[in-house]
Amino acid sequence: MVLGFYVNGTVLKYYKISIPHGDNVSISENYTFVSNGTYAFQAIADPGDLLNIQDRSSASSFAYVNVSPAESPDVYSSIPNNDIISTTSFTMS
């Protein structure tokens, strides 16, 4: 069987897999996000409709991932700031 992975409707990769009756198969796919936004991931078993799968809705899976812009760290919120009266910035090389 062919298993297709899609990102925003575009083919990412096809796999040829063999699943014995009653067994499961796990496949991991890595993806590097090119920018922030919402990404729709889809996996479809037999995307070419070659097999007689009676319930096509059970032959696909969806996941949506929202990627936000990177945040700048706020060091002052991560350390105790009781009794701080001044701060100094510096650069080390």
mmCIF file of N, CA, C and O in Angstrom:
data_model
loop_
_atom_site.group_PDB
_atom_site.id
_atom_site.type_symbol
_atom_site.label_atom_id
_atom_site.label_comp_id
_atom_site.label_asym_id
_atom_site.label_seq_id
_atom_site.Cartn_x
_atom_site.Cartn_y
_atom_site.Cartn_z
ATOM 1 N N MET A 1 0.845 -1.163 0.000
ATOM 2 C CA MET A 1 0.000 0.000 0.000
ATOM 3 C C MET A 1 0.896 1.233 0.000
ATOM 4 O O MET A 1 1.970 1.241 0.582
ATOM 5 N N VAL A 2 0.429 2.280 -0.614
ATOM 6 C CA VAL A 2 1.126 3.565 -0.597
ATOM 7 C C VAL A 2 0.499 4.428 0.494
ATOM 8 O O VAL A 2 -0.723 4.453 0.668
ATOM 9 N N LEU A 3 1.355 5.128 1.233
ATOM 10 C CA LEU A 3 0.915 6.076 2.245
ATOM 11 C C LEU A 3 1.502 7.426 1.876
ATOM 12 O O LEU A 3 2.712 7.557 1.700
ATOM 13 N N GLY A 4 0.647 8.417 1.719
ATOM 14 C CA GLY A 4 1.099 9.751 1.339
ATOM 15 C C GLY A 4 1.036 10.725 2.494
ATOM 16 O O GLY A 4 0.066 10.739 3.249
ATOM 17 N N PHE A 5 2.105 11.523 2.655
ATOM 18 C CA PHE A 5 2.129 12.610 3.628
ATOM 19 C C PHE A 5 2.047 13.928 2.874
ATOM 20 O O PHE A 5 2.785 14.150 1.910
ATOM 21 N N TYR A 6 1.171 14.825 3.344
ATOM 22 C CA TYR A 6 0.935 16.101 2.679
ATOM 23 C C TYR A 6 1.059 17.238 3.693
ATOM 24 O O TYR A 6 0.701 17.082 4.852
ATOM 25 N N VAL A 7 1.554 18.383 3.217
ATOM 26 C CA VAL A 7 1.589 19.604 4.014
ATOM 27 C C VAL A 7 0.882 20.675 3.208
ATOM 28 O O VAL A 7 1.270 20.965 2.063
ATOM 29 N N ASN A 8 -0.178 21.222 3.778
ATOM 30 C CA ASN A 8 -0.996 22.240 3.105
ATOM 31 C C ASN A 8 -1.416 21.795 1.708
ATOM 32 O O ASN A 8 -1.426 22.574 0.766
ATOM 33 N N GLY A 9 -1.741 20.517 1.570
ATOM 34 C CA GLY A 9 -2.229 19.976 0.305
ATOM 35 C C GLY A 9 -1.153 19.596 -0.691
ATOM 36 O O GLY A 9 -1.455 19.086 -1.762
ATOM 37 N N THR A 10 0.113 19.812 -0.367
ATOM 38 C CA THR A 10 1.224 19.481 -1.255
ATOM 39 C C THR A 10 1.912 18.211 -0.756
ATOM 40 O O THR A 10 2.150 18.060 0.440
ATOM 41 N N VAL A 11 2.239 17.318 -1.690
ATOM 42 C CA VAL A 11 2.887 16.056 -1.317
ATOM 43 C C VAL A 11 4.238 16.341 -0.674
ATOM 44 O O VAL A 11 5.065 17.061 -1.227
ATOM 45 N N LEU A 12 4.437 15.770 0.513
ATOM 46 C CA LEU A 12 5.723 15.846 1.183
ATOM 47 C C LEU A 12 6.531 14.591 0.868
ATOM 48 O O LEU A 12 7.703 14.668 0.516
ATOM 49 N N LYS A 13 5.854 13.424 0.959
ATOM 50 C CA LYS A 13 6.556 12.171 0.720
ATOM 51 C C LYS A 13 5.546 11.042 0.567
ATOM 52 O O LYS A 13 4.480 11.064 1.153
ATOM 53 N N TYR A 14 5.927 10.035 -0.229
ATOM 54 C CA TYR A 14 5.154 8.801 -0.337
ATOM 55 C C TYR A 14 5.972 7.658 0.250
ATOM 56 O O TYR A 14 7.181 7.601 0.091
ATOM 57 N N TYR A 15 5.299 6.760 0.932
ATOM 58 C CA TYR A 15 5.921 5.550 1.463
ATOM 59 C C TYR A 15 5.200 4.340 0.883
ATOM 60 O O TYR A 15 3.978 4.361 0.735
ATOM 61 N N LYS A 16 5.931 3.280 0.585
ATOM 62 C CA LYS A 16 5.341 1.986 0.259
ATOM 63 C C LYS A 16 5.433 1.149 1.512
ATOM 64 O O LYS A 16 6.531 0.922 2.025
ATOM 65 N N ILE A 17 4.287 0.723 2.029
ATOM 66 C CA ILE A 17 4.272 -0.023 3.280
ATOM 67 C C ILE A 17 3.506 -1.322 3.108
ATOM 68 O O ILE A 17 2.669 -1.462 2.219
ATOM 69 N N SER A 18 3.823 -2.275 3.964
ATOM 70 C CA SER A 18 3.118 -3.544 4.017
ATOM 71 C C SER A 18 2.698 -3.767 5.462
ATOM 72 O O SER A 18 3.536 -3.757 6.362
ATOM 73 N N ILE A 19 1.401 -3.930 5.687
ATOM 74 C CA ILE A 19 0.877 -4.108 7.035
ATOM 75 C C ILE A 19 0.168 -5.463 7.099
ATOM 76 O O ILE A 19 -0.861 -5.653 6.463
ATOM 77 N N PRO A 20 0.720 -6.406 7.848
ATOM 78 C CA PRO A 20 0.025 -7.686 8.025
ATOM 79 C C PRO A 20 -1.324 -7.465 8.719
ATOM 80 O O PRO A 20 -1.475 -6.544 9.529
ATOM 81 N N HIS A 21 -2.282 -8.291 8.406
ATOM 82 C CA HIS A 21 -3.620 -8.180 8.983
ATOM 83 C C HIS A 21 -3.552 -8.143 10.512
ATOM 84 O O HIS A 21 -2.899 -8.972 11.141
ATOM 85 N N GLY A 22 -4.210 -7.154 11.099
ATOM 86 C CA GLY A 22 -4.268 -7.030 12.545
ATOM 87 C C GLY A 22 -3.087 -6.326 13.180
ATOM 88 O O GLY A 22 -3.074 -6.122 14.391
ATOM 89 N N ASP A 23 -2.087 -5.948 12.394
ATOM 90 C CA ASP A 23 -0.911 -5.260 12.931
ATOM 91 C C ASP A 23 -1.003 -3.758 12.702
ATOM 92 O O ASP A 23 -1.841 -3.268 11.950
ATOM 93 N N ASN A 24 -0.108 -3.039 13.347
ATOM 94 C CA ASN A 24 0.022 -1.586 13.190
ATOM 95 C C ASN A 24 1.422 -1.259 12.713
ATOM 96 O O ASN A 24 2.359 -2.009 12.969
ATOM 97 N N VAL A 25 1.548 -0.115 12.057
ATOM 98 C CA VAL A 25 2.848 0.376 11.617
ATOM 99 C C VAL A 25 2.953 1.836 12.040
ATOM 100 O O VAL A 25 2.004 2.599 11.897
ATOM 101 N N SER A 26 4.102 2.222 12.593
ATOM 102 C CA SER A 26 4.357 3.617 12.950
ATOM 103 C C SER A 26 5.415 4.172 12.008
ATOM 104 O O SER A 26 6.450 3.548 11.796
ATOM 105 N N ILE A 27 5.134 5.344 11.451
ATOM 106 C CA ILE A 27 6.081 6.025 10.570
ATOM 107 C C ILE A 27 6.246 7.446 11.092
ATOM 108 O O ILE A 27 5.265 8.142 11.356
ATOM 109 N N SER A 28 7.486 7.880 11.260
ATOM 110 C CA SER A 28 7.773 9.245 11.698
ATOM 111 C C SER A 28 8.275 10.050 10.515
ATOM 112 O O SER A 28 9.062 9.565 9.707
ATOM 113 N N GLU A 29 7.832 11.279 10.434
ATOM 114 C CA GLU A 29 8.262 12.177 9.359
ATOM 115 C C GLU A 29 8.658 13.499 9.998
ATOM 116 O O GLU A 29 7.898 14.079 10.771
ATOM 117 N N ASN A 30 9.857 13.986 9.719
ATOM 118 C CA ASN A 30 10.323 15.276 10.223
ATOM 119 C C ASN A 30 10.002 16.359 9.212
ATOM 120 O O ASN A 30 10.063 16.141 8.005
ATOM 121 N N TYR A 31 9.683 17.539 9.731
ATOM 122 C CA TYR A 31 9.377 18.675 8.859
ATOM 123 C C TYR A 31 9.940 19.935 9.500
ATOM 124 O O TYR A 31 9.775 20.165 10.701
ATOM 125 N N THR A 32 10.618 20.750 8.704
ATOM 126 C CA THR A 32 11.147 22.026 9.177
ATOM 127 C C THR A 32 10.233 23.135 8.683
ATOM 128 O O THR A 32 10.024 23.279 7.475
ATOM 129 N N PHE A 33 9.669 23.883 9.596
ATOM 130 C CA PHE A 33 8.755 24.964 9.242
ATOM 131 C C PHE A 33 9.536 26.113 8.622
ATOM 132 O O PHE A 33 10.562 26.531 9.158
ATOM 133 N N VAL A 34 9.058 26.613 7.493
ATOM 134 C CA VAL A 34 9.777 27.670 6.775
ATOM 135 C C VAL A 34 9.393 29.068 7.264
ATOM 136 O O VAL A 34 10.132 30.019 7.073
ATOM 137 N N SER A 35 8.233 29.192 7.893
ATOM 138 C CA SER A 35 7.802 30.482 8.420
ATOM 139 C C SER A 35 6.679 30.239 9.417
ATOM 140 O O SER A 35 6.199 29.117 9.562
ATOM 141 N N ASN A 36 6.260 31.300 10.097
ATOM 142 C CA ASN A 36 5.147 31.136 11.021
ATOM 143 C C ASN A 36 3.836 31.062 10.237
ATOM 144 O O ASN A 36 3.766 31.431 9.083
ATOM 145 N N GLY A 37 2.808 30.534 10.886
ATOM 146 C CA GLY A 37 1.510 30.370 10.252
ATOM 147 C C GLY A 37 0.893 29.038 10.656
ATOM 148 O O GLY A 37 1.413 28.324 11.505
ATOM 149 N N THR A 38 -0.217 28.693 10.039
ATOM 150 C CA THR A 38 -0.896 27.432 10.322
ATOM 151 C C THR A 38 -0.576 26.435 9.225
ATOM 152 O O THR A 38 -0.698 26.744 8.036
ATOM 153 N N TYR A 39 -0.158 25.257 9.631
ATOM 154 C CA TYR A 39 0.199 24.190 8.703
ATOM 155 C C TYR A 39 -0.786 23.038 8.865
ATOM 156 O O TYR A 39 -1.096 22.632 9.984
ATOM 157 N N ALA A 40 -1.290 22.535 7.745
ATOM 158 C CA ALA A 40 -2.200 21.391 7.745
ATOM 159 C C ALA A 40 -1.433 20.161 7.275
ATOM 160 O O ALA A 40 -0.952 20.125 6.139
ATOM 161 N N PHE A 41 -1.300 19.175 8.153
ATOM 162 C CA PHE A 41 -0.636 17.922 7.824
ATOM 163 C C PHE A 41 -1.703 16.863 7.594
ATOM 164 O O PHE A 41 -2.699 16.805 8.308
ATOM 165 N N GLN A 42 -1.475 16.013 6.599
ATOM 166 C CA GLN A 42 -2.423 14.947 6.300
ATOM 167 C C GLN A 42 -1.665 13.694 5.892
ATOM 168 O O GLN A 42 -0.679 13.770 5.156
ATOM 169 N N ALA A 43 -2.120 12.569 6.387
ATOM 170 C CA ALA A 43 -1.607 11.266 5.961
ATOM 171 C C ALA A 43 -2.776 10.526 5.320
ATOM 172 O O ALA A 43 -3.862 10.455 5.896
ATOM 173 N N ILE A 44 -2.554 9.991 4.115
ATOM 174 C CA ILE A 44 -3.621 9.289 3.388
ATOM 175 C C ILE A 44 -3.111 7.928 2.960
ATOM 176 O O ILE A 44 -2.086 7.816 2.278
ATOM 177 N N ALA A 45 -3.822 6.886 3.373
ATOM 178 C CA ALA A 45 -3.523 5.529 2.923
ATOM 179 C C ALA A 45 -4.154 5.343 1.551
ATOM 180 O O ALA A 45 -5.309 5.707 1.340
ATOM 181 N N ASP A 46 -3.389 4.815 0.608
ATOM 182 C CA ASP A 46 -3.858 4.579 -0.756
ATOM 183 C C ASP A 46 -4.405 5.858 -1.408
ATOM 184 O O ASP A 46 -5.554 5.935 -1.801
ATOM 185 N N PRO A 47 -3.556 6.910 -1.520
ATOM 186 C CA PRO A 47 -4.038 8.177 -2.086
ATOM 187 C C PRO A 47 -4.475 8.071 -3.545
ATOM 188 O O PRO A 47 -5.255 8.901 -4.013
ATOM 189 N N GLY A 48 -4.035 7.042 -4.263
ATOM 190 C CA GLY A 48 -4.443 6.874 -5.657
ATOM 191 C C GLY A 48 -5.719 6.066 -5.830
ATOM 192 O O GLY A 48 -6.142 5.782 -6.945
ATOM 193 N N ASP A 49 -6.372 5.690 -4.709
ATOM 194 C CA ASP A 49 -7.619 4.911 -4.736
ATOM 195 C C ASP A 49 -7.485 3.619 -5.526
ATOM 196 O O ASP A 49 -8.383 3.244 -6.285
ATOM 197 N N LEU A 50 -6.378 2.924 -5.354
ATOM 198 C CA LEU A 50 -6.166 1.662 -6.061
ATOM 199 C C LEU A 50 -6.788 0.478 -5.348
ATOM 200 O O LEU A 50 -7.113 -0.533 -5.980
ATOM 201 N N LEU A 51 -6.950 0.581 -4.023
ATOM 202 C CA LEU A 51 -7.488 -0.519 -3.235
ATOM 203 C C LEU A 51 -8.978 -0.305 -2.964
ATOM 204 O O LEU A 51 -9.469 0.821 -2.994
ATOM 205 N N ASN A 52 -9.673 -1.380 -2.676
ATOM 206 C CA ASN A 52 -11.094 -1.301 -2.369
ATOM 207 C C ASN A 52 -11.266 -1.059 -0.870
ATOM 208 O O ASN A 52 -11.552 -1.974 -0.107
ATOM 209 N N ILE A 53 -11.092 0.186 -0.447
ATOM 210 C CA ILE A 53 -11.271 0.571 0.950
ATOM 211 C C ILE A 53 -12.693 1.101 1.088
ATOM 212 O O ILE A 53 -13.047 2.116 0.478
ATOM 213 N N GLN A 54 -13.513 0.401 1.857
ATOM 214 C CA GLN A 54 -14.926 0.752 1.949
ATOM 215 C C GLN A 54 -15.159 2.072 2.664
ATOM 216 O O GLN A 54 -16.013 2.850 2.268
ATOM 217 N N ASP A 55 -14.404 2.347 3.732
ATOM 218 C CA ASP A 55 -14.584 3.583 4.496
ATOM 219 C C ASP A 55 -13.355 4.468 4.307
ATOM 220 O O ASP A 55 -12.398 4.386 5.072
ATOM 221 N N ARG A 56 -13.359 5.301 3.289
ATOM 222 C CA ARG A 56 -12.209 6.165 2.978
ATOM 223 C C ARG A 56 -11.924 7.175 4.090
ATOM 224 O O ARG A 56 -10.792 7.622 4.241
ATOM 225 N N SER A 57 -12.933 7.534 4.873
ATOM 226 C CA SER A 57 -12.695 8.502 5.954
ATOM 227 C C SER A 57 -11.766 7.916 7.023
ATOM 228 O O SER A 57 -11.070 8.664 7.710
ATOM 229 N N SER A 58 -11.732 6.597 7.156
ATOM 230 C CA SER A 58 -10.837 5.974 8.142
ATOM 231 C C SER A 58 -9.431 5.756 7.571
ATOM 232 O O SER A 58 -8.546 5.290 8.277
ATOM 233 N N ALA A 59 -9.233 6.116 6.310
ATOM 234 C CA ALA A 59 -7.935 5.910 5.658
ATOM 235 C C ALA A 59 -7.110 7.193 5.605
ATOM 236 O O ALA A 59 -6.123 7.271 4.886
ATOM 237 N N SER A 60 -7.532 8.208 6.351
ATOM 238 C CA SER A 60 -6.758 9.449 6.368
ATOM 239 C C SER A 60 -6.782 10.049 7.764
ATOM 240 O O SER A 60 -7.642 9.751 8.574
ATOM 241 N N SER A 61 -5.788 10.898 8.007
ATOM 242 C CA SER A 61 -5.656 11.547 9.297
ATOM 243 C C SER A 61 -5.179 12.979 9.084
ATOM 244 O O SER A 61 -4.377 13.237 8.190
ATOM 245 N N PHE A 62 -5.678 13.910 9.903
ATOM 246 C CA PHE A 62 -5.322 15.320 9.797
ATOM 247 C C PHE A 62 -4.719 15.813 11.106
ATOM 248 O O PHE A 62 -5.086 15.345 12.179
ATOM 249 N N ALA A 63 -3.823 16.774 10.994
ATOM 250 C CA ALA A 63 -3.299 17.482 12.160
ATOM 251 C C ALA A 63 -2.979 18.901 11.732
ATOM 252 O O ALA A 63 -2.439 19.130 10.645
ATOM 253 N N TYR A 64 -3.355 19.864 12.556
ATOM 254 C CA TYR A 64 -3.069 21.269 12.280
ATOM 255 C C TYR A 64 -2.075 21.772 13.315
ATOM 256 O O TYR A 64 -2.226 21.506 14.507
ATOM 257 N N VAL A 65 -1.049 22.487 12.853
ATOM 258 C CA VAL A 65 -0.016 23.021 13.737
ATOM 259 C C VAL A 65 0.082 24.517 13.496
ATOM 260 O O VAL A 65 0.241 24.961 12.357
ATOM 261 N N ASN A 66 -0.034 25.293 14.583
ATOM 262 C CA ASN A 66 0.110 26.734 14.481
ATOM 263 C C ASN A 66 1.510 27.110 14.945
ATOM 264 O O ASN A 66 1.882 26.845 16.088
ATOM 265 N N VAL A 67 2.299 27.722 14.064
ATOM 266 C CA VAL A 67 3.670 28.115 14.374
ATOM 267 C C VAL A 67 3.686 29.624 14.580
ATOM 268 O O VAL A 67 3.348 30.389 13.681
ATOM 269 N N SER A 68 4.074 30.034 15.781
ATOM 270 C CA SER A 68 4.131 31.450 16.137
ATOM 271 C C SER A 68 5.541 31.985 15.928
ATOM 272 O O SER A 68 6.506 31.226 15.955
ATOM 273 N N PRO A 69 5.662 33.304 15.749
ATOM 274 C CA PRO A 69 7.007 33.884 15.648
ATOM 275 C C PRO A 69 7.795 33.645 16.931
ATOM 276 O O PRO A 69 7.214 33.536 18.016
ATOM 277 N N ALA A 70 9.104 33.560 16.804
ATOM 278 C CA ALA A 70 9.960 33.351 17.972
ATOM 279 C C ALA A 70 9.847 34.547 18.907
ATOM 280 O O ALA A 70 9.744 35.690 18.469
ATOM 281 N N GLU A 71 9.846 34.257 20.181
ATOM 282 C CA GLU A 71 9.778 35.321 21.185
ATOM 283 C C GLU A 71 11.169 35.609 21.730
ATOM 284 O O GLU A 71 11.981 34.701 21.859
ATOM 285 N N SER A 72 11.420 36.864 22.067
ATOM 286 C CA SER A 72 12.683 37.222 22.717
ATOM 287 C C SER A 72 12.594 36.851 24.186
ATOM 288 O O SER A 72 11.579 37.100 24.830
ATOM 289 N N PRO A 73 13.650 36.269 24.722
ATOM 290 C CA PRO A 73 13.605 35.905 26.139
ATOM 291 C C PRO A 73 13.609 37.149 27.019
ATOM 292 O O PRO A 73 14.235 38.154 26.695
ATOM 293 N N ASP A 74 12.876 37.083 28.109
ATOM 294 C CA ASP A 74 12.838 38.170 29.084
ATOM 295 C C ASP A 74 13.527 37.684 30.344
ATOM 296 O O ASP A 74 12.909 37.068 31.203
ATOM 297 N N VAL A 75 14.837 37.938 30.416
ATOM 298 C CA VAL A 75 15.629 37.406 31.525
ATOM 299 C C VAL A 75 15.148 37.929 32.869
ATOM 300 O O VAL A 75 15.258 37.251 33.879
ATOM 301 N N TYR A 76 14.582 39.121 32.902
ATOM 302 C CA TYR A 76 14.171 39.696 34.181
ATOM 303 C C TYR A 76 12.925 39.013 34.740
ATOM 304 O O TYR A 76 12.673 39.065 35.927
ATOM 305 N N SER A 77 12.160 38.344 33.895
ATOM 306 C CA SER A 77 10.995 37.632 34.419
ATOM 307 C C SER A 77 11.371 36.237 34.900
ATOM 308 O O SER A 77 10.565 35.562 35.514
ATOM 309 N N SER A 78 12.595 35.794 34.614
ATOM 310 C CA SER A 78 12.983 34.443 35.004
ATOM 311 C C SER A 78 13.916 34.408 36.211
ATOM 312 O O SER A 78 14.356 33.361 36.613
ATOM 313 N N ILE A 79 14.249 35.560 36.773
ATOM 314 C CA ILE A 79 15.073 35.593 37.993
ATOM 315 C C ILE A 79 14.346 36.426 39.049
ATOM 316 O O ILE A 79 13.548 37.301 38.705
ATOM 317 N N PRO A 80 14.607 36.154 40.285
ATOM 318 C CA PRO A 80 13.974 37.002 41.332
ATOM 319 C C PRO A 80 14.458 38.444 41.185
ATOM 320 O O PRO A 80 15.628 38.707 40.958
ATOM 321 N N ASN A 81 13.541 39.396 41.259
ATOM 322 C CA ASN A 81 13.935 40.793 41.067
ATOM 323 C C ASN A 81 13.675 41.644 42.313
ATOM 324 O O ASN A 81 13.562 42.862 42.222
ATOM 325 N N ASN A 82 13.609 41.006 43.476
ATOM 326 C CA ASN A 82 13.437 41.782 44.717
ATOM 327 C C ASN A 82 14.682 42.627 44.969
ATOM 328 O O ASN A 82 15.801 42.171 44.840
ATOM 329 N N ASP A 83 14.475 43.846 45.298
ATOM 330 C CA ASP A 83 15.544 44.767 45.706
ATOM 331 C C ASP A 83 16.548 45.086 44.600
ATOM 332 O O ASP A 83 17.681 45.468 44.879
ATOM 333 N N ILE A 84 16.195 44.940 43.329
ATOM 334 C CA ILE A 84 17.095 45.367 42.247
ATOM 335 C C ILE A 84 16.958 46.878 42.122
ATOM 336 O O ILE A 84 15.860 47.405 41.969
ATOM 337 N N ILE A 85 18.092 47.591 42.176
ATOM 338 C CA ILE A 85 18.044 49.053 42.089
ATOM 339 C C ILE A 85 18.625 49.558 40.779
ATOM 340 O O ILE A 85 18.392 50.699 40.387
ATOM 341 N N SER A 86 19.385 48.715 40.045
ATOM 342 C CA SER A 86 19.910 49.123 38.736
ATOM 343 C C SER A 86 20.303 47.876 37.957
ATOM 344 O O SER A 86 20.498 46.804 38.520
ATOM 345 N N THR A 87 20.433 48.048 36.614
ATOM 346 C CA THR A 87 20.899 46.971 35.761
ATOM 347 C C THR A 87 21.991 47.489 34.858
ATOM 348 O O THR A 87 22.065 48.691 34.612
ATOM 349 N N THR A 88 22.854 46.615 34.393
ATOM 350 C CA THR A 88 23.947 46.984 33.504
ATOM 351 C C THR A 88 23.974 45.993 32.351
ATOM 352 O O THR A 88 23.871 44.789 32.565
ATOM 353 N N SER A 89 24.107 46.502 31.131
ATOM 354 C CA SER A 89 24.235 45.645 29.959
ATOM 355 C C SER A 89 25.677 45.569 29.544
ATOM 356 O O SER A 89 26.423 46.547 29.682
ATOM 357 N N PHE A 90 26.109 44.411 29.044
ATOM 358 C CA PHE A 90 27.499 44.266 28.588
ATOM 359 C C PHE A 90 27.544 43.181 27.513
ATOM 360 O O PHE A 90 26.625 42.407 27.369
ATOM 361 N N THR A 91 28.652 43.164 26.787
ATOM 362 C CA THR A 91 28.877 42.163 25.749
ATOM 363 C C THR A 91 30.182 41.461 26.030
ATOM 364 O O THR A 91 31.179 42.100 26.349
ATOM 365 N N MET A 92 30.170 40.130 25.911
ATOM 366 C CA MET A 92 31.395 39.343 26.083
ATOM 367 C C MET A 92 31.768 38.748 24.738
ATOM 368 O O MET A 92 30.906 38.338 23.979
ATOM 369 N N SER A 93 33.063 38.721 24.435
ATOM 370 C CA SER A 93 33.529 38.122 23.191
ATOM 371 C C SER A 93 34.541 37.054 23.505
ATOM 372 O O SER A 93 35.305 37.185 24.427
#
